[in-house]
Amino acid sequence: MKKVVKVVQALVLLLVACNTQAQYKSLLWKISGNGLKDTSYLYGTMHTADSSIIDLSNRAKPYFEGSKAYAMEIDPDGDKNMMGLMSKMMMGKDHSLKKMIPEKEYRYLDSLCTAQIGVPMIMFDNVSPAIIMTIFEASSMGLDESAIEGKAPVLDMYLHEQAKKAKKKIIGIETMSEQLGALNSLSYQEQADMLKDEVDSFQVNKSSGTEVLKYYLDQDLDSLATGSEDDSKRGEKFYKALVVDRNARMATRMAEFIKKQPTFIAIGALHLPGEVGVIALLRKKGFTVEPVL
């Protein structure tokens, strides 16, 4: 009898452990309760062009079509001051990325840039290293031919075009200025050091990018979050500005506009899971947030 009890206890502990570790196994989440008249939906995207990402999102199509508004991190049609935005991406005439990172890493970035974009790295020598880092991360995921040849759109923009065709209200949760401010929360040299570390890490483990894409296609936000936690250890200040602070801002703004109309919200998947993720923050505000797919 005691043996049976021990087996049952072990099974219970195993189930608890599994439930604790696998809290975020979906890209699509339903938002309800807290006085909402209509249900809204939250979808985790990947800011990368790949046909498999678009194909996966088609499962959420009925929920997208049933919403009156589409919300994304930034409305590409919302900010008209392009010259001002471009200036925030540049470091200024006294800075050069080539002088800020070792020659080995610069040569690697140059070969990658030339192969995938068709222009040498020197063309981006004055661009903020944080911007270069986001481009590098997107290019390191082992994408399919549709992405490399430019045939597959980035999911957020694909949904944006679909929303425009359906004449949905389009909501930009943040402004471009706010996002660029987050990217530039570190000094240029601190950003360059992080970029160097990112390139070195990728050269040691070139499968890391494809692993990220696999986790996403498996809808395994828990594993994605684990990688994000590793990033936070490398640059706590950057992580706070780019993830923690932005999550709080986005959750607060979502809580307001979902009261006005049922909205399909698409933001980067890494913003969803964890104690400081948008899902947890919306729950703290009194909403019920449940996985759908």
mmCIF file with all atom_site columns, N, CA, C and O in Angstrom, residues 137-162:
data_model
loop_
_atom_site.group_PDB
_atom_site.id
_atom_site.type_symbol
_atom_site.label_atom_id
_atom_site.label_alt_id
_atom_site.label_comp_id
_atom_site.label_asym_id
_atom_site.label_entity_id
_atom_site.label_seq_id
_atom_site.pdbx_PDB_ins_code
_atom_site.Cartn_x
_atom_site.Cartn_y
_atom_site.Cartn_z
_atom_site.occupancy
_atom_site.B_iso_or_equiv
_atom_site.pdbx_formal_charge
_atom_site.auth_seq_id
_atom_site.auth_comp_id
_atom_site.auth_asym_id
_atom_site.auth_atom_id
_atom_site.pdbx_PDB_model_num
ATOM 1   N N  . GLU A 1 137 ? 20.318 39.170 -35.769 1.00 0.00 ? 137 GLU A N  1
ATOM 2   C CA . GLU A 1 137 ? 19.545 38.101 -35.146 1.00 0.00 ? 137 GLU A CA 1
ATOM 3   C C  . GLU A 1 137 ? 18.502 37.549 -36.107 1.00 0.00 ? 137 GLU A C  1
ATOM 4   O O  . GLU A 1 137 ? 18.272 36.347 -36.176 1.00 0.00 ? 137 GLU A O  1
ATOM 5   N N  . ALA A 1 138 ? 17.863 38.443 -36.864 1.00 0.00 ? 138 ALA A N  1
ATOM 6   C CA . ALA A 1 138 ? 16.845 38.006 -37.821 1.00 0.00 ? 138 ALA A CA 1
ATOM 7   C C  . ALA A 1 138 ? 17.444 37.196 -38.953 1.00 0.00 ? 138 ALA A C  1
ATOM 8   O O  . ALA A 1 138 ? 16.798 36.294 -39.498 1.00 0.00 ? 138 ALA A O  1
ATOM 9   N N  . SER A 1 139 ? 18.704 37.479 -39.303 1.00 0.00 ? 139 SER A N  1
ATOM 10  C CA . SER A 1 139 ? 19.343 36.806 -40.440 1.00 0.00 ? 139 SER A CA 1
ATOM 11  C C  . SER A 1 139 ? 20.012 35.496 -40.058 1.00 0.00 ? 139 SER A C  1
ATOM 12  O O  . SER A 1 139 ? 20.521 34.777 -40.917 1.00 0.00 ? 139 SER A O  1
ATOM 13  N N  . SER A 1 140 ? 20.007 35.157 -38.764 1.00 0.00 ? 140 SER A N  1
ATOM 14  C CA . SER A 1 140 ? 20.760 33.986 -38.308 1.00 0.00 ? 140 SER A CA 1
ATOM 15  C C  . SER A 1 140 ? 19.875 32.775 -38.015 1.00 0.00 ? 140 SER A C  1
ATOM 16  O O  . SER A 1 140 ? 20.302 31.846 -37.351 1.00 0.00 ? 140 SER A O  1
ATOM 17  N N  . MET A 1 141 ? 18.644 32.789 -38.528 1.00 0.00 ? 141 MET A N  1
ATOM 18  C CA . MET A 1 141 ? 17.682 31.768 -38.116 1.00 0.00 ? 141 MET A CA 1
ATOM 19  C C  . MET A 1 141 ? 17.507 30.622 -39.094 1.00 0.00 ? 141 MET A C  1
ATOM 20  O O  . MET A 1 141 ? 16.568 29.843 -38.972 1.00 0.00 ? 141 MET A O  1
ATOM 21  N N  . GLY A 1 142 ? 18.331 30.521 -40.097 1.00 0.00 ? 142 GLY A N  1
ATOM 22  C CA . GLY A 1 142 ? 18.213 29.399 -41.016 1.00 0.00 ? 142 GLY A CA 1
ATOM 23  C C  . GLY A 1 142 ? 16.893 29.428 -41.759 1.00 0.00 ? 142 GLY A C  1
ATOM 24  O O  . GLY A 1 142 ? 16.159 28.449 -41.807 1.00 0.00 ? 142 GLY A O  1
ATOM 25  N N  . LEU A 1 143 ? 16.551 30.579 -42.362 1.00 0.00 ? 143 LEU A N  1
ATOM 26  C CA . LEU A 1 143 ? 15.258 30.761 -42.994 1.00 0.00 ? 143 LEU A CA 1
ATOM 27  C C  . LEU A 1 143 ? 15.148 30.001 -44.306 1.00 0.00 ? 143 LEU A C  1
ATOM 28  O O  . LEU A 1 143 ? 16.137 29.636 -44.915 1.00 0.00 ? 143 LEU A O  1
ATOM 29  N N  . ASP A 1 144 ? 13.910 29.807 -44.763 1.00 0.00 ? 144 ASP A N  1
ATOM 30  C CA . ASP A 1 144 ? 13.719 29.073 -46.006 1.00 0.00 ? 144 ASP A CA 1
ATOM 31  C C  . ASP A 1 144 ? 13.953 29.993 -47.213 1.00 0.00 ? 144 ASP A C  1
ATOM 32  O O  . ASP A 1 144 ? 14.189 31.188 -47.085 1.00 0.00 ? 144 ASP A O  1
ATOM 33  N N  . GLU A 1 145 ? 13.863 29.433 -48.411 1.00 0.00 ? 145 GLU A N  1
ATOM 34  C CA . GLU A 1 145 ? 14.173 30.189 -49.621 1.00 0.00 ? 145 GLU A CA 1
ATOM 35  C C  . GLU A 1 145 ? 13.228 31.358 -49.824 1.00 0.00 ? 145 GLU A C  1
ATOM 36  O O  . GLU A 1 145 ? 13.605 32.390 -50.374 1.00 0.00 ? 145 GLU A O  1
ATOM 37  N N  . SER A 1 146 ? 11.976 31.219 -49.378 1.00 0.00 ? 146 SER A N  1
ATOM 38  C CA . SER A 1 146 ? 11.010 32.300 -49.550 1.00 0.00 ? 146 SER A CA 1
ATOM 39  C C  . SER A 1 146 ? 11.450 33.550 -48.822 1.00 0.00 ? 146 SER A C  1
ATOM 40  O O  . SER A 1 146 ? 11.222 34.671 -49.272 1.00 0.00 ? 146 SER A O  1
ATOM 41  N N  . ALA A 1 147 ? 12.111 33.356 -47.671 1.00 0.00 ? 147 ALA A N  1
ATOM 42  C CA . ALA A 1 147 ? 12.594 34.506 -46.896 1.00 0.00 ? 147 ALA A CA 1
ATOM 43  C C  . ALA A 1 147 ? 13.838 35.096 -47.549 1.00 0.00 ? 147 ALA A C  1
ATOM 44  O O  . ALA A 1 147 ? 13.965 36.311 -47.706 1.00 0.00 ? 147 ALA A O  1
ATOM 45  N N  . ILE A 1 148 ? 14.774 34.216 -47.926 1.00 0.00 ? 148 ILE A N  1
ATOM 46  C CA . ILE A 1 148 ? 16.030 34.674 -48.507 1.00 0.00 ? 148 ILE A CA 1
ATOM 47  C C  . ILE A 1 148 ? 15.791 35.414 -49.819 1.00 0.00 ? 148 ILE A C  1
ATOM 48  O O  . ILE A 1 148 ? 16.439 36.419 -50.121 1.00 0.00 ? 148 ILE A O  1
ATOM 49  N N  . GLU A 1 149 ? 14.821 34.948 -50.615 1.00 0.00 ? 149 GLU A N  1
ATOM 50  C CA . GLU A 1 149 ? 14.530 35.575 -51.906 1.00 0.00 ? 149 GLU A CA 1
ATOM 51  C C  . GLU A 1 149 ? 13.557 36.743 -51.776 1.00 0.00 ? 149 GLU A C  1
ATOM 52  O O  . GLU A 1 149 ? 13.195 37.373 -52.767 1.00 0.00 ? 149 GLU A O  1
ATOM 53  N N  . GLY A 1 150 ? 13.119 37.028 -50.557 1.00 0.00 ? 150 GLY A N  1
ATOM 54  C CA . GLY A 1 150 ? 12.229 38.163 -50.345 1.00 0.00 ? 150 GLY A CA 1
ATOM 55  C C  . GLY A 1 150 ? 10.781 37.915 -50.735 1.00 0.00 ? 150 GLY A C  1
ATOM 56  O O  . GLY A 1 150 ? 10.000 38.846 -50.915 1.00 0.00 ? 150 GLY A O  1
ATOM 57  N N  . LYS A 1 151 ? 10.397 36.645 -50.881 1.00 0.00 ? 151 LYS A N  1
ATOM 58  C CA . LYS A 1 151 ? 9.032  36.328 -51.301 1.00 0.00 ? 151 LYS A CA 1
ATOM 59  C C  . LYS A 1 151 ? 8.065  36.255 -50.122 1.00 0.00 ? 151 LYS A C  1
ATOM 60  O O  . LYS A 1 151 ? 6.856  36.402 -50.294 1.00 0.00 ? 151 LYS A O  1
ATOM 61  N N  . ALA A 1 152 ? 8.577  35.994 -48.927 1.00 0.00 ? 152 ALA A N  1
ATOM 62  C CA . ALA A 1 152 ? 7.721  35.891 -47.746 1.00 0.00 ? 152 ALA A CA 1
ATOM 63  C C  . ALA A 1 152 ? 7.785  37.196 -46.960 1.00 0.00 ? 152 ALA A C  1
ATOM 64  O O  . ALA A 1 152 ? 8.862  37.706 -46.694 1.00 0.00 ? 152 ALA A O  1
ATOM 65  N N  . PRO A 1 153 ? 6.618  37.739 -46.575 1.00 0.00 ? 153 PRO A N  1
ATOM 66  C CA . PRO A 1 153 ? 6.630  38.976 -45.788 1.00 0.00 ? 153 PRO A CA 1
ATOM 67  C C  . PRO A 1 153 ? 6.859  38.684 -44.310 1.00 0.00 ? 153 PRO A C  1
ATOM 68  O O  . PRO A 1 153 ? 6.694  37.553 -43.851 1.00 0.00 ? 153 PRO A O  1
ATOM 69  N N  . VAL A 1 154 ? 7.259  39.701 -43.571 1.00 0.00 ? 154 VAL A N  1
ATOM 70  C CA . VAL A 1 154 ? 7.305  39.596 -42.112 1.00 0.00 ? 154 VAL A CA 1
ATOM 71  C C  . VAL A 1 154 ? 5.867  39.502 -41.627 1.00 0.00 ? 154 VAL A C  1
ATOM 72  O O  . VAL A 1 154 ? 4.991  40.224 -42.115 1.00 0.00 ? 154 VAL A O  1
ATOM 73  N N  . LEU A 1 155 ? 5.588  38.611 -40.674 1.00 0.00 ? 155 LEU A N  1
ATOM 74  C CA . LEU A 1 155 ? 4.220  38.317 -40.262 1.00 0.00 ? 155 LEU A CA 1
ATOM 75  C C  . LEU A 1 155 ? 3.453  39.562 -39.842 1.00 0.00 ? 155 LEU A C  1
ATOM 76  O O  . LEU A 1 155 ? 2.294  39.752 -40.233 1.00 0.00 ? 155 LEU A O  1
ATOM 77  N N  . ASP A 1 156 ? 4.060  40.428 -39.041 1.00 0.00 ? 156 ASP A N  1
ATOM 78  C CA . ASP A 1 156 ? 3.369  41.630 -38.568 1.00 0.00 ? 156 ASP A CA 1
ATOM 79  C C  . ASP A 1 156 ? 2.877  42.476 -39.740 1.00 0.00 ? 156 ASP A C  1
ATOM 80  O O  . ASP A 1 156 ? 1.755  42.999 -39.726 1.00 0.00 ? 156 ASP A O  1
ATOM 81  N N  . MET A 1 157 ? 3.736  42.606 -40.771 1.00 0.00 ? 157 MET A N  1
ATOM 82  C CA . MET A 1 157 ? 3.376  43.406 -41.940 1.00 0.00 ? 157 MET A CA 1
ATOM 83  C C  . MET A 1 157 ? 2.349  42.697 -42.817 1.00 0.00 ? 157 MET A C  1
ATOM 84  O O  . MET A 1 157 ? 1.491  43.345 -43.424 1.00 0.00 ? 157 MET A O  1
ATOM 85  N N  . TYR A 1 158 ? 2.439  41.377 -42.868 1.00 0.00 ? 158 TYR A N  1
ATOM 86  C CA . TYR A 1 158 ? 1.436  40.594 -43.595 1.00 0.00 ? 158 TYR A CA 1
ATOM 87  C C  . TYR A 1 158 ? 0.049  40.822 -42.997 1.00 0.00 ? 158 TYR A C  1
ATOM 88  O O  . TYR A 1 158 ? -0.925 41.089 -43.714 1.00 0.00 ? 158 TYR A O  1
ATOM 89  N N  . LEU A 1 159 ? -0.035 40.747 -41.665 1.00 0.00 ? 159 LEU A N  1
ATOM 90  C CA . LEU A 1 159 ? -1.314 40.974 -40.987 1.00 0.00 ? 159 LEU A CA 1
ATOM 91  C C  . LEU A 1 159 ? -1.764 42.422 -41.140 1.00 0.00 ? 159 LEU A C  1
ATOM 92  O O  . LEU A 1 159 ? -2.961 42.709 -41.261 1.00 0.00 ? 159 LEU A O  1
ATOM 93  N N  . HIS A 1 160 ? -0.798 43.341 -41.151 1.00 0.00 ? 160 HIS A N  1
ATOM 94  C CA . HIS A 1 160 ? -1.109 44.752 -41.342 1.00 0.00 ? 160 HIS A CA 1
ATOM 95  C C  . HIS A 1 160 ? -1.785 44.978 -42.690 1.00 0.00 ? 160 HIS A C  1
ATOM 96  O O  . HIS A 1 160 ? -2.797 45.695 -42.795 1.00 0.00 ? 160 HIS A O  1
ATOM 97  N N  . GLU A 1 161 ? -1.254 44.341 -43.736 1.00 0.00 ? 161 GLU A N  1
ATOM 98  C CA . GLU A 1 161 ? -1.841 44.475 -45.068 1.00 0.00 ? 161 GLU A CA 1
ATOM 99  C C  . GLU A 1 161 ? -3.242 43.861 -45.118 1.00 0.00 ? 161 GLU A C  1
ATOM 100 O O  . GLU A 1 161 ? -4.155 44.415 -45.737 1.00 0.00 ? 161 GLU A O  1
ATOM 101 N N  . GLN A 1 162 ? -3.398 42.700 -44.449 1.00 0.00 ? 162 GLN A N  1
ATOM 102 C CA . GLN A 1 162 ? -4.712 42.060 -44.406 1.00 0.00 ? 162 GLN A CA 1
ATOM 103 C C  . GLN A 1 162 ? -5.721 42.936 -43.669 1.00 0.00 ? 162 GLN A C  1
ATOM 104 O O  . GLN A 1 162 ? -6.885 43.033 -44.054 1.00 0.00 ? 162 GLN A O  1
#
